[in-house]
PDB file of C-alpha atoms in Angstrom:
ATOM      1  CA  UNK A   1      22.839  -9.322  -4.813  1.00 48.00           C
ATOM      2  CA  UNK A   2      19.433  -8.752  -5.886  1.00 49.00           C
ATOM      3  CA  UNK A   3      17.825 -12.058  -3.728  1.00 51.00           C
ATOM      4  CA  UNK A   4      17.592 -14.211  -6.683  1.00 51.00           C
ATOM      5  CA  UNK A   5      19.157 -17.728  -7.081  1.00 51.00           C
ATOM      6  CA  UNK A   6      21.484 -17.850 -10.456  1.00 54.00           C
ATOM      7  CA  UNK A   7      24.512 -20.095  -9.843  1.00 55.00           C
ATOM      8  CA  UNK A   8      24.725 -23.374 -11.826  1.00 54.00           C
ATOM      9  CA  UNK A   9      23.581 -25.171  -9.187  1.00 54.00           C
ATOM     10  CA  UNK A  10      21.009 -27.883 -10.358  1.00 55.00           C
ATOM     11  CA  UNK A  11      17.552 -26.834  -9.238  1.00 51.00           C
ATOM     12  CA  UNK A  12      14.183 -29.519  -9.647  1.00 57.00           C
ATOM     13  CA  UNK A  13      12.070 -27.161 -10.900  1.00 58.00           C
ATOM     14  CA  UNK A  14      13.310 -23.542  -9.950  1.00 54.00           C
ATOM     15  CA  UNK A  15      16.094 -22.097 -11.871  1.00 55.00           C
ATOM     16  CA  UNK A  16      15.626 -19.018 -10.344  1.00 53.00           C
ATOM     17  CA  UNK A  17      15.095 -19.385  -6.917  1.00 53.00           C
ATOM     18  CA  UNK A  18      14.746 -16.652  -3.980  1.00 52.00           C
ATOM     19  CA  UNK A  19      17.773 -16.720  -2.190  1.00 54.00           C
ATOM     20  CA  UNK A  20      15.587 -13.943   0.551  1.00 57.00           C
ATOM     21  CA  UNK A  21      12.392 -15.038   1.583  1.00 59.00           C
ATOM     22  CA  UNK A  22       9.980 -11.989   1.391  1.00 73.00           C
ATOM     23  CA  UNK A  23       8.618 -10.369   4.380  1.00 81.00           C
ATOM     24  CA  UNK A  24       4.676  -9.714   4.726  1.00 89.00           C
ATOM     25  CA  UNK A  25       4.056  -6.572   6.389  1.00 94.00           C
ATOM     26  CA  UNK A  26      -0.088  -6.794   7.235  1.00 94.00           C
ATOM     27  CA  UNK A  27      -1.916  -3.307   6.577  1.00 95.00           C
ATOM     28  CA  UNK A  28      -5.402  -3.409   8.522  1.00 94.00           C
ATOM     29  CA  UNK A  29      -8.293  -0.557   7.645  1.00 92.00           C
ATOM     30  CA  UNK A  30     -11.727  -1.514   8.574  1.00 88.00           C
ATOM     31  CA  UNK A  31     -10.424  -4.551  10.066  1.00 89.00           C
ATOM     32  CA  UNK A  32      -9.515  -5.951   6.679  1.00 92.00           C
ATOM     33  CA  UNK A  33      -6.120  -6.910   6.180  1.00 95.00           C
ATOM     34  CA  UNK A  34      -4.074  -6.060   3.143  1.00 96.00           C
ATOM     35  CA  UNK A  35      -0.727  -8.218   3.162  1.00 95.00           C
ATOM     36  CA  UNK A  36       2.484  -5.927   2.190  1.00 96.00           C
ATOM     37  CA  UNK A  37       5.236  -8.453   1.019  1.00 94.00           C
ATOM     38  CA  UNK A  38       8.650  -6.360   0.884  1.00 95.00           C
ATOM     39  CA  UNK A  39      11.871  -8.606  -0.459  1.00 92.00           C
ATOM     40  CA  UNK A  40      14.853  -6.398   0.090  1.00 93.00           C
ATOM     41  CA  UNK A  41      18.894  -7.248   1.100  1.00 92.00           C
ATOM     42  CA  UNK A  42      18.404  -4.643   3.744  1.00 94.00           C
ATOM     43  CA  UNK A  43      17.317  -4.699   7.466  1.00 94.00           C
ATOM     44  CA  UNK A  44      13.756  -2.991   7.283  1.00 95.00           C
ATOM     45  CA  UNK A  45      11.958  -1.839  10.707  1.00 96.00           C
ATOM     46  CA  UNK A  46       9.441   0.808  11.161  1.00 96.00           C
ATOM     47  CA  UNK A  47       6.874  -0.062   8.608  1.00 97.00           C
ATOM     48  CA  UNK A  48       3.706   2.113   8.259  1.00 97.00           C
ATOM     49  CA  UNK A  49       0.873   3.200   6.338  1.00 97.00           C
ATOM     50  CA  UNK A  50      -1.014   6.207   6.072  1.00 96.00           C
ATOM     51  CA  UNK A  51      -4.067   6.539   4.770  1.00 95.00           C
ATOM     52  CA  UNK A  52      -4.055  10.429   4.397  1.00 94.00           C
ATOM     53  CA  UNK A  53      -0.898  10.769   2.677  1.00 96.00           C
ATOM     54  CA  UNK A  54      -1.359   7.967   0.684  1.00 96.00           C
ATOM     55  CA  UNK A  55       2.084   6.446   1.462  1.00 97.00           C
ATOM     56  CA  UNK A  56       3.819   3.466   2.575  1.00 97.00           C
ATOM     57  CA  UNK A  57       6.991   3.847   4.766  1.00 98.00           C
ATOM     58  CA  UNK A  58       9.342   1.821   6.011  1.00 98.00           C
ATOM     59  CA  UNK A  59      13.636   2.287   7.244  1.00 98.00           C
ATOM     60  CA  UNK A  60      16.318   0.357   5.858  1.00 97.00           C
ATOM     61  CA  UNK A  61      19.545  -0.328   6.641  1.00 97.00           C
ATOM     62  CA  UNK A  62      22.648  -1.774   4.879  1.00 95.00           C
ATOM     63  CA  UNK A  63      26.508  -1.309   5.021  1.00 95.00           C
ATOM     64  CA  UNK A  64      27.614   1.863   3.144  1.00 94.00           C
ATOM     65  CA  UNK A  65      29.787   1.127  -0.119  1.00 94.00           C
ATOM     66  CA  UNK A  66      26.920  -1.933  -1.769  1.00 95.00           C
ATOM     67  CA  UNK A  67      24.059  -1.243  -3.294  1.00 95.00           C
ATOM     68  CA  UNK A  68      20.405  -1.719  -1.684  1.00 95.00           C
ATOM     69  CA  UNK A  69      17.362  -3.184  -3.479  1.00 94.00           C
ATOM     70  CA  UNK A  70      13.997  -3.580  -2.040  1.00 95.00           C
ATOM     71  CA  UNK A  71      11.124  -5.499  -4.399  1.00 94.00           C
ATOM     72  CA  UNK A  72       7.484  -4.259  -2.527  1.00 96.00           C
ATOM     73  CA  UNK A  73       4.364  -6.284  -3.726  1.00 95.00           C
ATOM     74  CA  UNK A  74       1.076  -4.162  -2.986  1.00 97.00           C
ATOM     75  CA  UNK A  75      -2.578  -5.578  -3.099  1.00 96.00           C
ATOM     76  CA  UNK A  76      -4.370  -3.011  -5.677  1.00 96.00           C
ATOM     77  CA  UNK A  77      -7.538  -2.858  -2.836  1.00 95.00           C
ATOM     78  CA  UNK A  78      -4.923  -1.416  -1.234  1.00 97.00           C
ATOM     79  CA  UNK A  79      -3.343   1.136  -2.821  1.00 97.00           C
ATOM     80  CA  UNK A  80      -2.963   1.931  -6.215  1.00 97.00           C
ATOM     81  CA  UNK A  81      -2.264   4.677  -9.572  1.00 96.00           C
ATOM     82  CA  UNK A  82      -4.261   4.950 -12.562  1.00 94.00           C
ATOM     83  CA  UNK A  83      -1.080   4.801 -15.087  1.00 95.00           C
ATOM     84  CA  UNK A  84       2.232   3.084 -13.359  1.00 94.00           C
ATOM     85  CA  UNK A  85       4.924   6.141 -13.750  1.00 94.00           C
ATOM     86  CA  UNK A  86       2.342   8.007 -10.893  1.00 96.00           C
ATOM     87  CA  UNK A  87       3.987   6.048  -8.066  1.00 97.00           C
ATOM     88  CA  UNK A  88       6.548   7.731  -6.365  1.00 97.00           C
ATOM     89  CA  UNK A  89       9.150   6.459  -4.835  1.00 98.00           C
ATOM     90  CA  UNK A  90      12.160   8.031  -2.691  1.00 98.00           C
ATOM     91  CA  UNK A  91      14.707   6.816  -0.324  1.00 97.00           C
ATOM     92  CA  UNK A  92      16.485   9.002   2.109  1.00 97.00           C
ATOM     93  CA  UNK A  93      14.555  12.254   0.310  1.00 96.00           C
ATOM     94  CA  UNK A  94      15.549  11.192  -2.897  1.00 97.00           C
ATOM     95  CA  UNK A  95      14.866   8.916  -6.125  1.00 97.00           C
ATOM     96  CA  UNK A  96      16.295   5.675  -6.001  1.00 97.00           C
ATOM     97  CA  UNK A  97      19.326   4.358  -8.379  1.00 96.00           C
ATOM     98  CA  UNK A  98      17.141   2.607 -10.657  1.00 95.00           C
ATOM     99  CA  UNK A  99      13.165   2.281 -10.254  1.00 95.00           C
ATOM    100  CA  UNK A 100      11.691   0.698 -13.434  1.00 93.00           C
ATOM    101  CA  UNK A 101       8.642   1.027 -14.813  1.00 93.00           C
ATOM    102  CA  UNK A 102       5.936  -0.571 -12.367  1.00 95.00           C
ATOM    103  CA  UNK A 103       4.045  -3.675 -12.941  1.00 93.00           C
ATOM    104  CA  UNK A 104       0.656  -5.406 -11.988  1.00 93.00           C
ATOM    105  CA  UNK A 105      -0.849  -8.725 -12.413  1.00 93.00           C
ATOM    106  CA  UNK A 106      -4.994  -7.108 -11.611  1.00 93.00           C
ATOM    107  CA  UNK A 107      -4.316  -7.614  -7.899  1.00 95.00           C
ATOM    108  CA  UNK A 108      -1.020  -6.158  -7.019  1.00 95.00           C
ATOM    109  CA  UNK A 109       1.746  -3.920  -7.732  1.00 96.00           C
ATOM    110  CA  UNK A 110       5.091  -5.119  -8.138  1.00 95.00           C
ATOM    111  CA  UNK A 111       7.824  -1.879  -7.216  1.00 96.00           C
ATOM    112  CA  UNK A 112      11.586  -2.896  -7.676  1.00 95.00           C
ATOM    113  CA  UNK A 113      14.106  -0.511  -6.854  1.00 96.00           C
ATOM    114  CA  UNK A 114      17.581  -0.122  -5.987  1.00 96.00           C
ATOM    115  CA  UNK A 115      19.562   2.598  -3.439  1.00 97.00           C
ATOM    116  CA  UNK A 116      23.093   2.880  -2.281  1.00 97.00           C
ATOM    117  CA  UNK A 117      22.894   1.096   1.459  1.00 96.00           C
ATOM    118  CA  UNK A 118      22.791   3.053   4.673  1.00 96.00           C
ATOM    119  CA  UNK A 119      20.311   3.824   6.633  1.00 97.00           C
ATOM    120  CA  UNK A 120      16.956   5.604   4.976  1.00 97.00           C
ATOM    121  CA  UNK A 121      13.465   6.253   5.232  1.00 98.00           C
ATOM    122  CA  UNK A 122      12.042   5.082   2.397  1.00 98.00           C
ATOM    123  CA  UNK A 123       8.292   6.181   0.996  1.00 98.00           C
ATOM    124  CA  UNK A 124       6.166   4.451  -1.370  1.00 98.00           C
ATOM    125  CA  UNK A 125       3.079   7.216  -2.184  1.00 98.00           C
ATOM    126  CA  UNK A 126      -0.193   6.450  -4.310  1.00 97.00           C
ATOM    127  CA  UNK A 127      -2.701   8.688  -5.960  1.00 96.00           C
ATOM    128  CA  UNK A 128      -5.291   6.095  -4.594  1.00 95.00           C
ATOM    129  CA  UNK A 129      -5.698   4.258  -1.337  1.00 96.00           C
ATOM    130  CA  UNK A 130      -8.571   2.377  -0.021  1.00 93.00           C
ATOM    131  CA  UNK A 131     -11.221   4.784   1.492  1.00 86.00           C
ATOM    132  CA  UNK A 132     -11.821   5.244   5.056  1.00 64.00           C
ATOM    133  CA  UNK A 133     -15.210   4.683   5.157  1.00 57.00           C
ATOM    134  CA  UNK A 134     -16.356   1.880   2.419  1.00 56.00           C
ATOM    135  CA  UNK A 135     -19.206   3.363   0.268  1.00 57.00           C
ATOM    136  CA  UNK A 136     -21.307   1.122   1.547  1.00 62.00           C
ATOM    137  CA  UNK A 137     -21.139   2.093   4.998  1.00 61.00           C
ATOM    138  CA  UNK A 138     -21.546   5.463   3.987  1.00 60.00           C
ATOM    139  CA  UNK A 139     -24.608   5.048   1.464  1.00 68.00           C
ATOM    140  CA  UNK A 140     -26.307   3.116   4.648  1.00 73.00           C
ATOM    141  CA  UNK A 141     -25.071   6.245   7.615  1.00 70.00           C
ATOM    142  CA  UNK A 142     -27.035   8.471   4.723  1.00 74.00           C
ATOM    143  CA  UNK A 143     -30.534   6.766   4.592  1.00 82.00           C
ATOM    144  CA  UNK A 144     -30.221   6.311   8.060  1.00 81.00           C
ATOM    145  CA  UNK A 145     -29.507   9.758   8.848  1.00 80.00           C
ATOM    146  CA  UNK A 146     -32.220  10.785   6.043  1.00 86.00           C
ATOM    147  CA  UNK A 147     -34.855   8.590   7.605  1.00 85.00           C
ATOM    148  CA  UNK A 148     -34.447   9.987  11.020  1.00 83.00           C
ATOM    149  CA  UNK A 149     -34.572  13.290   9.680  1.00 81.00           C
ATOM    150  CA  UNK A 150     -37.918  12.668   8.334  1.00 82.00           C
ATOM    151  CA  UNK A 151     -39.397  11.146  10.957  1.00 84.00           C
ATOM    152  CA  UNK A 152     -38.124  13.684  13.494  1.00 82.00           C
ATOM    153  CA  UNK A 153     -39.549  16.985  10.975  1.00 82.00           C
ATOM    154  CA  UNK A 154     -43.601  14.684  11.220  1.00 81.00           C
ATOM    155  CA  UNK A 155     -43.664  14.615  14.781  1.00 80.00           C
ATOM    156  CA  UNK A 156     -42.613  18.164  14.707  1.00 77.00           C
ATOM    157  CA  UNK A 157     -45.432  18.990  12.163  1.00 77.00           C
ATOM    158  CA  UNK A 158     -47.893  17.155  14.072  1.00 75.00           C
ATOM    159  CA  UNK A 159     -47.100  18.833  16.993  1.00 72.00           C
ATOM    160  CA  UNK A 160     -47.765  21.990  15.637  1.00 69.00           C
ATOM    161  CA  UNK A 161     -51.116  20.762  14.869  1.00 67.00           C
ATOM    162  CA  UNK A 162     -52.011  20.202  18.251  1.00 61.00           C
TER     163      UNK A 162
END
């Protein structure tokens, strides 16, 4: 039930296999695209992401009376927390059955969770997402800005001089 392999069937060189393939939701800011993968025993449909809220969303939907798990990998240019029990996670307005501890390998977060099935809105929120505007972009809009500035206040000082 949890989309892992672990029957004593022989296996070559995965004893563990994943019985679900994962899903990859792509994420695109600033035309770069940041590759969701979401693993879950649940239908999933209406995946989003919102920059201002800092949050990842998505539906699921299972029969009522199992239990639910989604596993949500999430590329740390992306979205990330400075200390791992600052992600928050709810399903249907409410904590999941068990959420442990996240993980990261220095490029992504790895969120597990489980839920009783039925259908939910689930949200993933952040204290940090990728910026709207990479600093670079904005350092450059400021000298630019600054440099027209200047020129535009000598050609009004020379006028005056006129």
């Amino acid at each position: 039930g949890d989309g892992v392999g672990d029957t004593d069937l022989p296996h070559i060189v995965d004893f563990y296999p994943l019985i679900i393939p994962t899903r990859p939701f792509p994420v695109v800011v600033n035309g770069i695209i940041y590759p969701v993968a979401l693993l879950s025993n649940s239908t999933v449909s209406r995946f989003y992401f919102s920059q201002p809220l800092k949050r990842i969303g998505f539906n699921v939907t299972g029969p009522s009376g199992t239990i639910g798990f989604c596993n949500v990998t999430i590329p740390l240019t992306l979205m990330w927390c400075d200390q791992p029990e600052e992600w928050q996670v709810t399903v249907g307005g409410n904590p999941p059955v068990y959420f442990p501890t996240p993980t990261n390998n220095g490029t992504h977060t790895f969120l597990y969770f489980t839920y009783n099935q039925g259908a939910h809105n689930v949200k993933i929120i952040s204290t940090h997402v990728v910026p709207e505007f990479p600093a670079a972009i904005v350092l450059s809009l400021f000298i630019v800005f600054t440099l027209v500035a200047v020129i535009l206040k000598k050609r009004k000082e020379e006028t005056f001089k006129l």
